[in-house]
Amino acid sequence: MDEQTRTEIEAQAFRTLVAHLRERTDVQNLDLMELAGFCRNCLSKWYRAAAEERGVEMDYETAREIVYGMPYSEWKARYQTERQADNADTRS
């Protein structure tokens, strides 16, 4: 596989992942961190770092908006839920 094709495939996979995360607003970032070791915020940081490696200045909030599909504050107000106490936390 040539480099251009690999880059295009990786870009499409990234776009598909971002679209999936935007649709799955029921999945909280803490759930992602616990299960996968990364979350939407991590992905935003990686996006920003990749942009800056290529000389594109980008602040964290802009990168978050790209990943979340809206300003983070709006996403948080719409979709973030309170963390439920684990069963272990409720034991005496």
Short mmCIF file of C-alpha atoms in Angstrom, two decimals:
data_model
loop_
_atom_site.label_atom_id
_atom_site.label_comp_id
_atom_site.label_asym_id
_atom_site.label_seq_id
_atom_site.Cartn_x
_atom_site.Cartn_y
_atom_site.Cartn_z
CA MET A 1 0.00 0.00 0.00
CA ASP A 2 1.38 3.41 -0.87
CA GLU A 3 1.67 6.22 1.68
CA GLN A 4 -1.14 8.34 0.17
CA THR A 5 -3.60 5.45 0.25
CA ARG A 6 -2.64 4.59 3.84
CA THR A 7 -3.14 8.22 4.88
CA GLU A 8 -6.54 8.36 3.18
CA ILE A 9 -7.65 5.12 4.85
CA GLU A 10 -6.48 6.35 8.27
CA ALA A 11 -8.28 9.66 7.74
CA GLN A 12 -11.52 7.87 6.87
CA ALA A 13 -11.18 5.60 9.90
CA PHE A 14 -10.67 8.69 12.09
CA ARG A 15 -13.73 10.42 10.60
CA THR A 16 -15.78 7.27 11.19
CA LEU A 17 -14.61 7.07 14.82
CA VAL A 18 -15.48 10.72 15.43
CA ALA A 19 -18.92 10.29 13.82
CA HIS A 20 -19.53 7.21 15.96
CA LEU A 21 -18.57 9.04 19.15
CA ARG A 22 -20.82 11.96 18.21
CA GLU A 23 -23.75 9.57 17.77
CA ARG A 24 -23.07 7.69 21.00
CA THR A 25 -23.78 10.55 23.37
CA ASP A 26 -24.97 7.95 25.88
CA VAL A 27 -21.38 6.79 26.34
CA GLN A 28 -19.69 9.00 28.89
CA ASN A 29 -16.01 9.95 28.72
CA LEU A 30 -15.36 8.19 32.05
CA ASP A 31 -16.79 4.99 30.58
CA LEU A 32 -14.47 5.31 27.60
CA MET A 33 -11.47 5.94 29.85
CA GLU A 34 -12.21 2.94 32.01
CA LEU A 35 -12.78 0.57 29.09
CA ALA A 36 -10.52 1.88 26.34
CA GLY A 37 -7.96 4.07 28.07
CA PHE A 38 -8.91 7.15 26.05
CA CYS A 39 -11.88 9.47 25.65
CA ARG A 40 -13.13 12.29 23.45
CA ASN A 41 -10.88 14.74 25.30
CA CYS A 42 -7.83 12.56 24.62
CA LEU A 43 -8.77 12.41 20.95
CA SER A 44 -9.08 16.20 20.94
CA LYS A 45 -5.59 16.54 22.42
CA TRP A 46 -4.15 14.15 19.84
CA TYR A 47 -5.89 16.09 17.05
CA ARG A 48 -4.45 19.37 18.32
CA ALA A 49 -0.96 17.89 18.63
CA ALA A 50 -1.11 16.52 15.08
CA ALA A 51 -2.23 19.91 13.76
CA GLU A 52 0.56 21.71 15.59
CA GLU A 53 3.15 19.21 14.29
CA ARG A 54 2.13 20.41 10.83
CA GLY A 55 2.37 24.07 11.75
CA VAL A 56 -1.36 24.61 12.23
CA GLU A 57 -2.02 26.54 15.43
CA MET A 58 -5.08 25.27 17.23
CA ASP A 59 -6.31 25.72 20.75
CA TYR A 60 -7.73 22.86 22.79
CA GLU A 61 -11.32 24.16 22.64
CA THR A 62 -11.22 24.26 18.83
CA ALA A 63 -9.95 20.68 18.74
CA ARG A 64 -12.68 19.65 21.18
CA GLU A 65 -15.33 21.24 18.99
CA ILE A 66 -14.05 19.25 16.01
CA VAL A 67 -14.32 15.99 17.96
CA TYR A 68 -17.56 16.73 19.81
CA GLY A 69 -19.29 18.37 16.83
CA MET A 70 -20.25 21.35 19.00
CA PRO A 71 -18.68 23.45 21.73
CA TYR A 72 -17.72 21.25 24.67
CA SER A 73 -19.80 23.31 27.09
CA GLU A 74 -22.88 22.63 24.96
CA TRP A 75 -22.15 18.90 24.70
CA LYS A 76 -21.59 18.71 28.45
CA ALA A 77 -24.88 20.49 29.19
CA ARG A 78 -26.82 18.24 26.80
CA TYR A 79 -25.26 14.83 27.35
CA GLN A 80 -22.96 14.53 30.35
CA THR A 81 -24.58 12.73 33.23
CA GLU A 82 -23.70 12.43 36.89
CA ARG A 83 -21.45 9.52 37.72
CA GLN A 84 -23.36 6.73 39.44
CA ALA A 85 -21.76 5.37 42.60
CA ASP A 86 -20.22 1.94 42.11
CA ASN A 87 -21.69 -0.91 44.12
CA ALA A 88 -18.47 -0.99 46.14
CA ASP A 89 -19.02 2.63 47.14
CA THR A 90 -22.45 1.87 48.60
CA ARG A 91 -21.29 -0.94 50.89
CA SER A 92 -20.77 -0.26 54.60
#
